[in-house]
Amino acid sequence: MMASSYSSNSPCAACKFLRRKCNEDCIFAPYFPPEEPHKFINVHKIFGASNVSKILNEVLPHQREDAVNSLAYEAEARIKDPVYGCVGAISVLQKQLLSLQKELDATHADLIRFTHQGSSSLGHVHSHAFFNNPSN
Amino acid sequence: MMASSYSSNSPCAACKFLRRKCNEDCIFAPYFPPEEPHKFINVHKIFGASNVSKILNEVLPHQREDAVNSLAYEAEARIKDPVYGCVGAISVLQKQLLSLQKELDATHADLIRFTHQGSSSLGHVHSHAFFNNPSN
């Protein structure tokens, strides 16, 4: 009589938070289950419910889950780091990429030098090639 | 008589867009100059003016410029790619990092194999070591 028939008769996390009736055509319901209240609270805090619903309506239905998950990721990152949000992660990854590229270039250079000089440069090659390699 | 005295007597891009008076203590004015209207339009579209001002008030004054710039970056990324936003850039960087790490590991392995086998494996080392290297 009163509850939405969607997902175990509970309103979705969005409708519960916004204290409104959760209809069967609720745009939030498939992506914000009542068991994960913080997913909605976070995106609401950072983007606002109306911007989230605008984005959901703007993308194709099969893209909505990815859209919600990327919004949730961005919102969580911004709550943890209000200054840089997930742009902080981009900076860290770019620095790691640059450092790894340098390391790869140096290893290539070692390899070429070594092929020209023979095994006399082995000690240098080893200490250099494994320096700064996060997987070792 | 009517205009704010901040920055060439024009209201900032935020106050101009929101059609409100730009006071000297406007939280947006230092970061949204009238010459860059889209910087504000973008963050307003994605985060909403009130969420942006909340974040600005939450961080320290010397962090506000970085906060605005990272919000502007995120907003632009979300407008260009409504499904993934700047999380798409994070995925791309993570894939590049993984690929570079694999390449580095393979180059190390080549180097070790080469030092044990001598110059007979040179042809293999070269074709492999420079494969997938974005700087070449």
PDB file of C-alpha atoms in Angstrom:
ATOM      1  CA  MET A   1       0.000   0.000   0.000  1.00  0.00           C
ATOM      2  CA  MET A   2       2.705   2.547   0.892  1.00  0.00           C
ATOM      3  CA  ALA A   3       6.192   1.226   0.121  1.00  0.00           C
ATOM      4  CA  SER A   4       7.785   1.022  -3.294  1.00  0.00           C
ATOM      5  CA  SER A   5       7.981  -2.495  -4.670  1.00  0.00           C
ATOM      6  CA  TYR A   6      11.609  -1.926  -5.689  1.00  0.00           C
ATOM      7  CA  SER A   7      14.286  -3.914  -3.876  1.00  0.00           C
ATOM      8  CA  SER A   8      12.902  -5.500  -0.709  1.00  0.00           C
ATOM      9  CA  ASN A   9      10.193  -2.845  -0.262  1.00  0.00           C
ATOM     10  CA  SER A  10      12.638  -0.324   1.183  1.00  0.00           C
ATOM     11  CA  PRO A  11      13.054   3.096  -0.361  1.00  0.00           C
ATOM     12  CA  CYS A  12      16.459   3.513  -2.038  1.00  0.00           C
ATOM     13  CA  ALA A  13      19.250   5.287  -0.140  1.00  0.00           C
ATOM     14  CA  ALA A  14      18.580   8.510  -2.063  1.00  0.00           C
ATOM     15  CA  CYS A  15      14.847   8.655  -1.376  1.00  0.00           C
ATOM     16  CA  LYS A  16      15.418   7.657   2.231  1.00  0.00           C
ATOM     17  CA  PHE A  17      17.944  10.475   2.688  1.00  0.00           C
ATOM     18  CA  LEU A  18      15.798  12.999   0.819  1.00  0.00           C
ATOM     19  CA  ARG A  19      12.687  11.775   2.707  1.00  0.00           C
ATOM     20  CA  ARG A  20      10.632  11.268  -0.401  1.00  0.00           C
ATOM     21  CA  LYS A  21       8.557   8.446  -1.825  1.00  0.00           C
ATOM     22  CA  CYS A  22      10.624   5.940  -3.855  1.00  0.00           C
ATOM     23  CA  ASN A  23       8.651   5.118  -6.986  1.00  0.00           C
ATOM     24  CA  GLU A  24       9.281   2.270  -9.367  1.00  0.00           C
ATOM     25  CA  ASP A  25      10.676   4.720 -11.889  1.00  0.00           C
ATOM     26  CA  CYS A  26      13.084   6.315  -9.366  1.00  0.00           C
ATOM     27  CA  ILE A  27      16.261   7.231 -11.286  1.00  0.00           C
ATOM     28  CA  PHE A  28      18.417   6.632  -8.183  1.00  0.00           C
ATOM     29  CA  ALA A  29      17.005   3.308  -6.964  1.00  0.00           C
ATOM     30  CA  PRO A  30      18.999   0.895  -9.196  1.00  0.00           C
ATOM     31  CA  TYR A  31      22.316   2.513  -8.186  1.00  0.00           C
ATOM     32  CA  PHE A  32      21.793   3.535  -4.570  1.00  0.00           C
ATOM     33  CA  PRO A  33      20.574   0.512  -2.609  1.00  0.00           C
ATOM     34  CA  PRO A  34      19.383   1.117   0.960  1.00  0.00           C
ATOM     35  CA  GLU A  35      22.285  -1.018   2.243  1.00  0.00           C
ATOM     36  CA  GLU A  36      24.823   1.580   1.077  1.00  0.00           C
ATOM     37  CA  PRO A  37      23.590   4.875   2.518  1.00  0.00           C
ATOM     38  CA  HIS A  38      27.011   6.580   2.308  1.00  0.00           C
ATOM     39  CA  LYS A  39      27.283   6.172  -1.437  1.00  0.00           C
ATOM     40  CA  PHE A  40      24.384   8.578  -1.850  1.00  0.00           C
ATOM     41  CA  ILE A  41      25.281  10.814   1.092  1.00  0.00           C
ATOM     42  CA  ASN A  42      28.749  11.372  -0.441  1.00  0.00           C
ATOM     43  CA  VAL A  43      27.595  12.197  -3.975  1.00  0.00           C
ATOM     44  CA  HIS A  44      24.844  14.406  -2.566  1.00  0.00           C
ATOM     45  CA  LYS A  45      27.336  16.296  -0.411  1.00  0.00           C
ATOM     46  CA  ILE A  46      29.754  16.973  -3.287  1.00  0.00           C
ATOM     47  CA  PHE A  47      27.586  17.175  -6.422  1.00  0.00           C
ATOM     48  CA  GLY A  48      24.060  17.641  -5.070  1.00  0.00           C
ATOM     49  CA  ALA A  49      21.197  15.231  -5.765  1.00  0.00           C
ATOM     50  CA  SER A  50      19.854  17.296  -8.660  1.00  0.00           C
ATOM     51  CA  ASN A  51      23.206  17.355 -10.487  1.00  0.00           C
ATOM     52  CA  VAL A  52      23.532  13.593 -10.035  1.00  0.00           C
ATOM     53  CA  SER A  53      20.061  12.999 -11.477  1.00  0.00           C
ATOM     54  CA  LYS A  54      20.876  15.389 -14.364  1.00  0.00           C
ATOM     55  CA  ILE A  55      23.999  13.358 -15.193  1.00  0.00           C
ATOM     56  CA  LEU A  56      22.056  10.078 -14.945  1.00  0.00           C
ATOM     57  CA  ASN A  57      19.452  11.402 -17.366  1.00  0.00           C
ATOM     58  CA  GLU A  58      22.161  12.662 -19.698  1.00  0.00           C
ATOM     59  CA  VAL A  59      23.900   9.289 -20.167  1.00  0.00           C
ATOM     60  CA  LEU A  60      22.544   6.078 -21.684  1.00  0.00           C
ATOM     61  CA  PRO A  61      20.872   3.580 -19.329  1.00  0.00           C
ATOM     62  CA  HIS A  62      23.686   1.029 -19.688  1.00  0.00           C
ATOM     63  CA  GLN A  63      26.235   3.726 -18.740  1.00  0.00           C
ATOM     64  CA  ARG A  64      24.470   4.791 -15.548  1.00  0.00           C
ATOM     65  CA  GLU A  65      26.100   2.305 -13.225  1.00  0.00           C
ATOM     66  CA  ASP A  66      29.591   3.375 -14.339  1.00  0.00           C
ATOM     67  CA  ALA A  67      28.552   7.032 -14.060  1.00  0.00           C
ATOM     68  CA  VAL A  68      27.313   6.551 -10.481  1.00  0.00           C
ATOM     69  CA  ASN A  69      30.423   4.615  -9.495  1.00  0.00           C
ATOM     70  CA  SER A  70      32.760   7.252 -10.898  1.00  0.00           C
ATOM     71  CA  LEU A  71      30.750  10.002  -9.174  1.00  0.00           C
ATOM     72  CA  ALA A  72      30.923   8.045  -5.896  1.00  0.00           C
ATOM     73  CA  TYR A  73      34.691   7.629  -6.336  1.00  0.00           C
ATOM     74  CA  GLU A  74      35.162  11.348  -7.019  1.00  0.00           C
ATOM     75  CA  ALA A  75      32.926  12.336  -4.116  1.00  0.00           C
ATOM     76  CA  GLU A  76      34.775  10.100  -1.668  1.00  0.00           C
ATOM     77  CA  ALA A  77      38.133  11.440  -2.867  1.00  0.00           C
ATOM     78  CA  ARG A  78      36.931  15.055  -2.445  1.00  0.00           C
ATOM     79  CA  ILE A  79      35.629  14.345   1.070  1.00  0.00           C
ATOM     80  CA  LYS A  80      38.974  12.766   2.043  1.00  0.00           C
ATOM     81  CA  ASP A  81      40.989  15.545   0.390  1.00  0.00           C
ATOM     82  CA  PRO A  82      38.927  18.745  -0.009  1.00  0.00           C
ATOM     83  CA  VAL A  83      41.820  20.576  -1.719  1.00  0.00           C
ATOM     84  CA  TYR A  84      42.765  18.127  -4.474  1.00  0.00           C
ATOM     85  CA  GLY A  85      40.075  15.421  -4.507  1.00  0.00           C
ATOM     86  CA  CYS A  86      40.813  12.736  -7.082  1.00  0.00           C
ATOM     87  CA  VAL A  87      42.989  15.193  -9.029  1.00  0.00           C
ATOM     88  CA  GLY A  88      45.532  14.405  -6.282  1.00  0.00           C
ATOM     89  CA  ALA A  89      45.507  10.764  -7.427  1.00  0.00           C
ATOM     90  CA  ILE A  90      46.088  11.920 -11.014  1.00  0.00           C
ATOM     91  CA  SER A  91      49.158  13.924  -9.939  1.00  0.00           C
ATOM     92  CA  VAL A  92      50.579  10.966  -8.004  1.00  0.00           C
ATOM     93  CA  LEU A  93      50.018   8.611 -10.960  1.00  0.00           C
ATOM     94  CA  GLN A  94      51.612  11.094 -13.384  1.00  0.00           C
ATOM     95  CA  LYS A  95      54.691  11.369 -11.145  1.00  0.00           C
ATOM     96  CA  GLN A  96      54.942   7.569 -10.883  1.00  0.00           C
ATOM     97  CA  LEU A  97      54.598   7.276 -14.653  1.00  0.00           C
ATOM     98  CA  LEU A  98      57.359   9.825 -15.211  1.00  0.00           C
ATOM     99  CA  SER A  99      59.635   8.099 -12.726  1.00  0.00           C
ATOM    100  CA  LEU A 100      58.981   4.671 -14.264  1.00  0.00           C
ATOM    101  CA  GLN A 101      59.596   6.048 -17.772  1.00  0.00           C
ATOM    102  CA  LYS A 102      62.928   7.507 -16.615  1.00  0.00           C
ATOM    103  CA  GLU A 103      63.844   4.186 -15.039  1.00  0.00           C
ATOM    104  CA  LEU A 104      62.927   2.333 -18.236  1.00  0.00           C
ATOM    105  CA  ASP A 105      64.988   4.764 -20.336  1.00  0.00           C
ATOM    106  CA  ALA A 106      67.936   4.287 -17.979  1.00  0.00           C
ATOM    107  CA  THR A 107      67.570   0.505 -18.156  1.00  0.00           C
ATOM    108  CA  HIS A 108      67.492   0.640 -21.946  1.00  0.00           C
ATOM    109  CA  ALA A 109      70.604   2.809 -21.886  1.00  0.00           C
ATOM    110  CA  ASP A 110      72.278   0.288 -19.541  1.00  0.00           C
ATOM    111  CA  LEU A 111      71.324  -2.531 -21.849  1.00  0.00           C
ATOM    112  CA  ILE A 112      72.804  -0.769 -24.873  1.00  0.00           C
ATOM    113  CA  ARG A 113      75.931   0.237 -22.978  1.00  0.00           C
ATOM    114  CA  PHE A 114      76.294  -3.283 -21.678  1.00  0.00           C
ATOM    115  CA  THR A 115      75.953  -4.862 -25.116  1.00  0.00           C
ATOM    116  CA  HIS A 116      78.797  -2.595 -26.271  1.00  0.00           C
ATOM    117  CA  GLN A 117      81.049  -2.991 -23.240  1.00  0.00           C
ATOM    118  CA  GLY A 118      80.478  -6.604 -22.261  1.00  0.00           C
ATOM    119  CA  SER A 119      80.230  -8.021 -18.759  1.00  0.00           C
ATOM    120  CA  SER A 120      82.665  -5.512 -17.191  1.00  0.00           C
ATOM    121  CA  SER A 121      79.722  -3.149 -16.514  1.00  0.00           C
ATOM    122  CA  LEU A 122      77.530  -5.793 -14.841  1.00  0.00           C
ATOM    123  CA  GLY A 123      77.894  -4.394 -11.305  1.00  0.00           C
ATOM    124  CA  HIS A 124      76.715  -0.966 -12.381  1.00  0.00           C
ATOM    125  CA  VAL A 125      73.816  -2.338 -14.420  1.00  0.00           C
ATOM    126  CA  HIS A 126      72.389  -4.310 -11.539  1.00  0.00           C
ATOM    127  CA  SER A 127      72.497  -1.604  -8.896  1.00  0.00           C
ATOM    128  CA  HIS A 128      70.967   0.891 -11.289  1.00  0.00           C
ATOM    129  CA  ALA A 129      68.326  -1.235 -12.980  1.00  0.00           C
ATOM    130  CA  PHE A 130      66.640  -2.314  -9.766  1.00  0.00           C
ATOM    131  CA  PHE A 131      66.793   1.050  -8.064  1.00  0.00           C
ATOM    132  CA  ASN A 132      63.409   2.792  -7.756  1.00  0.00           C
ATOM    133  CA  ASN A 133      61.480  -0.211  -9.046  1.00  0.00           C
ATOM    134  CA  PRO A 134      58.330  -0.382  -6.856  1.00  0.00           C
ATOM    135  CA  SER A 135      57.720  -4.064  -7.627  1.00  0.00           C
ATOM    136  CA  ASN A 136      61.032  -5.164  -6.089  1.00  0.00           C
TER     137      ASN A 136
ATOM    138  CA  MET B   1      28.692  53.926  -6.761  1.00  0.00           C
ATOM    139  CA  MET B   2      27.455  50.490  -7.851  1.00  0.00           C
ATOM    140  CA  ALA B   3      30.337  48.209  -8.852  1.00  0.00           C
ATOM    141  CA  SER B   4      32.618  46.310  -6.498  1.00  0.00           C
ATOM    142  CA  SER B   5      36.108  47.745  -6.200  1.00  0.00           C
ATOM    143  CA  TYR B   6      37.629  44.286  -6.690  1.00  0.00           C
ATOM    144  CA  SER B   7      39.576  43.629  -9.886  1.00  0.00           C
ATOM    145  CA  SER B   8      38.928  46.368 -12.425  1.00  0.00           C
ATOM    146  CA  ASN B   9      35.500  47.248 -10.994  1.00  0.00           C
ATOM    147  CA  SER B  10      33.846  44.236 -12.679  1.00  0.00           C
ATOM    148  CA  PRO B  11      31.955  41.680 -10.658  1.00  0.00           C
ATOM    149  CA  CYS B  12      33.724  38.300 -10.578  1.00  0.00           C
ATOM    150  CA  ALA B  13      32.601  35.571 -12.989  1.00  0.00           C
ATOM    151  CA  ALA B  14      30.584  33.879 -10.218  1.00  0.00           C
ATOM    152  CA  CYS B  15      28.648  36.987  -9.158  1.00  0.00           C
ATOM    153  CA  LYS B  16      28.110  37.978 -12.777  1.00  0.00           C
ATOM    154  CA  PHE B  17      26.664  34.532 -13.572  1.00  0.00           C
ATOM    155  CA  LEU B  18      24.582  34.425 -10.391  1.00  0.00           C
ATOM    156  CA  ARG B  19      23.472  38.058 -10.975  1.00  0.00           C
ATOM    157  CA  ARG B  20      24.402  39.228  -7.530  1.00  0.00           C
ATOM    158  CA  LYS B  21      26.474  42.057  -6.120  1.00  0.00           C
ATOM    159  CA  CYS B  22      30.188  41.256  -5.877  1.00  0.00           C
ATOM    160  CA  ASN B  23      31.422  42.501  -2.525  1.00  0.00           C
ATOM    161  CA  GLU B  24      35.016  42.940  -1.448  1.00  0.00           C
ATOM    162  CA  ASP B  25      34.718  39.856   0.760  1.00  0.00           C
ATOM    163  CA  CYS B  26      33.309  37.696  -2.059  1.00  0.00           C
ATOM    164  CA  ILE B  27      34.687  34.161  -1.561  1.00  0.00           C
ATOM    165  CA  PHE B  28      34.692  33.513  -5.317  1.00  0.00           C
ATOM    166  CA  ALA B  29      36.253  36.765  -6.598  1.00  0.00           C
ATOM    167  CA  PRO B  30      39.967  35.903  -6.126  1.00  0.00           C
ATOM    168  CA  TYR B  31      39.588  32.620  -8.044  1.00  0.00           C
ATOM    169  CA  PHE B  32      36.971  33.378 -10.685  1.00  0.00           C
ATOM    170  CA  PRO B  33      38.059  36.492 -12.592  1.00  0.00           C
ATOM    171  CA  PRO B  34      35.529  37.987 -15.025  1.00  0.00           C
ATOM    172  CA  GLU B  35      37.872  37.141 -17.925  1.00  0.00           C
ATOM    173  CA  GLU B  36      37.319  33.393 -17.364  1.00  0.00           C
ATOM    174  CA  PRO B  37      33.541  32.969 -17.272  1.00  0.00           C
ATOM    175  CA  HIS B  38      33.649  29.248 -18.153  1.00  0.00           C
ATOM    176  CA  LYS B  39      35.725  28.307 -15.144  1.00  0.00           C
ATOM    177  CA  PHE B  40      32.790  29.252 -12.917  1.00  0.00           C
ATOM    178  CA  ILE B  41      30.067  28.056 -15.292  1.00  0.00           C
ATOM    179  CA  ASN B  42      31.703  24.591 -15.334  1.00  0.00           C
ATOM    180  CA  VAL B  43      32.102  24.181 -11.570  1.00  0.00           C
ATOM    181  CA  HIS B  44      28.600  25.557 -11.042  1.00  0.00           C
ATOM    182  CA  LYS B  45      27.149  23.071 -13.524  1.00  0.00           C
ATOM    183  CA  ILE B  46      28.842  20.049 -11.918  1.00  0.00           C
ATOM    184  CA  PHE B  47      29.168  20.904  -8.216  1.00  0.00           C
ATOM    185  CA  GLY B  48      26.781  23.818  -7.734  1.00  0.00           C
ATOM    186  CA  ALA B  49      27.845  27.252  -6.468  1.00  0.00           C
ATOM    187  CA  SER B  50      26.895  26.499  -2.881  1.00  0.00           C
ATOM    188  CA  ASN B  51      29.001  23.304  -2.742  1.00  0.00           C
ATOM    189  CA  VAL B  52      31.965  25.192  -4.214  1.00  0.00           C
ATOM    190  CA  SER B  53      31.660  27.940  -1.606  1.00  0.00           C
ATOM    191  CA  LYS B  54      31.329  25.281   1.134  1.00  0.00           C
ATOM    192  CA  ILE B  55      34.587  23.654   0.002  1.00  0.00           C
ATOM    193  CA  LEU B  56      36.337  27.054  -0.201  1.00  0.00           C
ATOM    194  CA  ASN B  57      35.262  27.834   3.366  1.00  0.00           C
ATOM    195  CA  GLU B  58      36.371  24.380   4.525  1.00  0.00           C
ATOM    196  CA  VAL B  59      39.989  24.698   3.321  1.00  0.00           C
ATOM    197  CA  LEU B  60      42.700  27.143   4.417  1.00  0.00           C
ATOM    198  CA  PRO B  61      42.985  30.424   2.495  1.00  0.00           C
ATOM    199  CA  HIS B  62      46.343  29.454   0.938  1.00  0.00           C
ATOM    200  CA  GLN B  63      44.805  26.181  -0.323  1.00  0.00           C
ATOM    201  CA  ARG B  64      41.837  27.818  -2.043  1.00  0.00           C
ATOM    202  CA  GLU B  65      43.482  28.415  -5.401  1.00  0.00           C
ATOM    203  CA  ASP B  66      44.521  24.754  -5.666  1.00  0.00           C
ATOM    204  CA  ALA B  67      41.038  23.684  -4.547  1.00  0.00           C
ATOM    205  CA  VAL B  68      39.367  25.836  -7.226  1.00  0.00           C
ATOM    206  CA  ASN B  69      41.753  24.621  -9.910  1.00  0.00           C
ATOM    207  CA  SER B  70      41.195  20.969  -9.057  1.00  0.00           C
ATOM    208  CA  LEU B  71      37.408  21.526  -8.984  1.00  0.00           C
ATOM    209  CA  ALA B  72      37.622  23.268 -12.382  1.00  0.00           C
ATOM    210  CA  TYR B  73      39.671  20.336 -13.747  1.00  0.00           C
ATOM    211  CA  GLU B  74      37.167  17.787 -12.438  1.00  0.00           C
ATOM    212  CA  ALA B  75      34.207  19.773 -13.726  1.00  0.00           C
ATOM    213  CA  GLU B  76      35.691  20.113 -17.210  1.00  0.00           C
ATOM    214  CA  ALA B  77      36.499  16.385 -17.291  1.00  0.00           C
ATOM    215  CA  ARG B  78      32.928  15.508 -16.244  1.00  0.00           C
ATOM    216  CA  ILE B  79      31.446  17.813 -18.890  1.00  0.00           C
ATOM    217  CA  LYS B  80      33.632  16.216 -21.582  1.00  0.00           C
ATOM    218  CA  ASP B  81      32.933  12.690 -20.328  1.00  0.00           C
ATOM    219  CA  PRO B  82      29.699  12.518 -18.294  1.00  0.00           C
ATOM    220  CA  VAL B  83      30.141   8.787 -17.610  1.00  0.00           C
ATOM    221  CA  TYR B  84      33.687   8.664 -16.246  1.00  0.00           C
ATOM    222  CA  GLY B  85      34.806  12.270 -15.713  1.00  0.00           C
ATOM    223  CA  CYS B  86      38.384  12.481 -14.488  1.00  0.00           C
ATOM    224  CA  VAL B  87      38.132   8.934 -13.140  1.00  0.00           C
ATOM    225  CA  GLY B  88      38.594   7.998 -16.807  1.00  0.00           C
ATOM    226  CA  ALA B  89      41.998   9.699 -16.731  1.00  0.00           C
ATOM    227  CA  ILE B  90      42.872   7.722 -13.584  1.00  0.00           C
ATOM    228  CA  SER B  91      42.023   4.437 -15.351  1.00  0.00           C
ATOM    229  CA  VAL B  92      44.133   5.372 -18.381  1.00  0.00           C
ATOM    230  CA  LEU B  93      47.091   6.342 -16.166  1.00  0.00           C
ATOM    231  CA  GLN B  94      46.781   3.124 -14.146  1.00  0.00           C
ATOM    232  CA  LYS B  95      46.818   1.064 -17.347  1.00  0.00           C
ATOM    233  CA  GLN B  96      49.864   2.966 -18.645  1.00  0.00           C
ATOM    234  CA  LEU B  97      51.614   2.447 -15.316  1.00  0.00           C
ATOM    235  CA  LEU B  98      50.904  -1.287 -15.381  1.00  0.00           C
ATOM    236  CA  SER B  99      52.097  -1.571 -18.967  1.00  0.00           C
ATOM    237  CA  LEU B 100      55.283   0.392 -18.220  1.00  0.00           C
ATOM    238  CA  GLN B 101      55.945  -1.732 -15.131  1.00  0.00           C
ATOM    239  CA  LYS B 102      55.576  -4.905 -17.208  1.00  0.00           C
ATOM    240  CA  GLU B 103      57.904  -3.452 -19.827  1.00  0.00           C
ATOM    241  CA  LEU B 104      60.455  -2.565 -17.151  1.00  0.00           C
ATOM    242  CA  ASP B 105      60.243  -6.037 -15.625  1.00  0.00           C
ATOM    243  CA  ALA B 106      60.707  -7.573 -19.086  1.00  0.00           C
ATOM    244  CA  THR B 107      63.694  -5.306 -19.764  1.00  0.00           C
ATOM    245  CA  HIS B 108      65.249  -6.307 -16.435  1.00  0.00           C
ATOM    246  CA  ALA B 109      64.692  -9.947 -17.315  1.00  0.00           C
ATOM    247  CA  ASP B 110      66.285  -9.370 -20.742  1.00  0.00           C
ATOM    248  CA  LEU B 111      69.223  -7.689 -19.085  1.00  0.00           C
ATOM    249  CA  ILE B 112      69.749 -10.611 -16.712  1.00  0.00           C
ATOM    250  CA  ARG B 113      69.280 -13.196 -19.466  1.00  0.00           C
ATOM    251  CA  PHE B 114      71.649 -11.252 -21.677  1.00  0.00           C
ATOM    252  CA  THR B 115      74.350 -11.043 -19.019  1.00  0.00           C
ATOM    253  CA  HIS B 116      74.152 -14.826 -18.687  1.00  0.00           C
ATOM    254  CA  GLN B 117      73.916 -15.688 -22.369  1.00  0.00           C
ATOM    255  CA  GLY B 118      76.124 -13.040 -23.964  1.00  0.00           C
ATOM    256  CA  SER B 119      75.527 -11.205 -27.202  1.00  0.00           C
ATOM    257  CA  SER B 120      73.720 -14.100 -28.922  1.00  0.00           C
ATOM    258  CA  SER B 121      70.385 -12.834 -27.556  1.00  0.00           C
ATOM    259  CA  LEU B 122      70.888  -9.222 -28.660  1.00  0.00           C
ATOM    260  CA  GLY B 123      68.300  -9.316 -31.461  1.00  0.00           C
ATOM    261  CA  HIS B 124      65.572 -10.459 -29.092  1.00  0.00           C
ATOM    262  CA  VAL B 125      66.533  -7.918 -26.428  1.00  0.00           C
ATOM    263  CA  HIS B 126      66.280  -4.982 -28.784  1.00  0.00           C
ATOM    264  CA  SER B 127      62.936  -5.797 -30.362  1.00  0.00           C
ATOM    265  CA  HIS B 128      61.456  -6.520 -26.964  1.00  0.00           C
ATOM    266  CA  ALA B 129      62.908  -3.690 -24.926  1.00  0.00           C
ATOM    267  CA  PHE B 130      61.657  -0.946 -27.196  1.00  0.00           C
ATOM    268  CA  PHE B 131      58.243  -2.420 -27.812  1.00  0.00           C
ATOM    269  CA  ASN B 132      55.387  -0.555 -26.124  1.00  0.00           C
ATOM    270  CA  ASN B 133      57.613   2.282 -24.968  1.00  0.00           C
ATOM    271  CA  PRO B 134      55.559   5.474 -25.450  1.00  0.00           C
ATOM    272  CA  SER B 135      58.647   7.733 -25.567  1.00  0.00           C
ATOM    273  CA  ASN B 136      60.088   6.005 -28.629  1.00  0.00           C
TER     274      ASN B 136
END
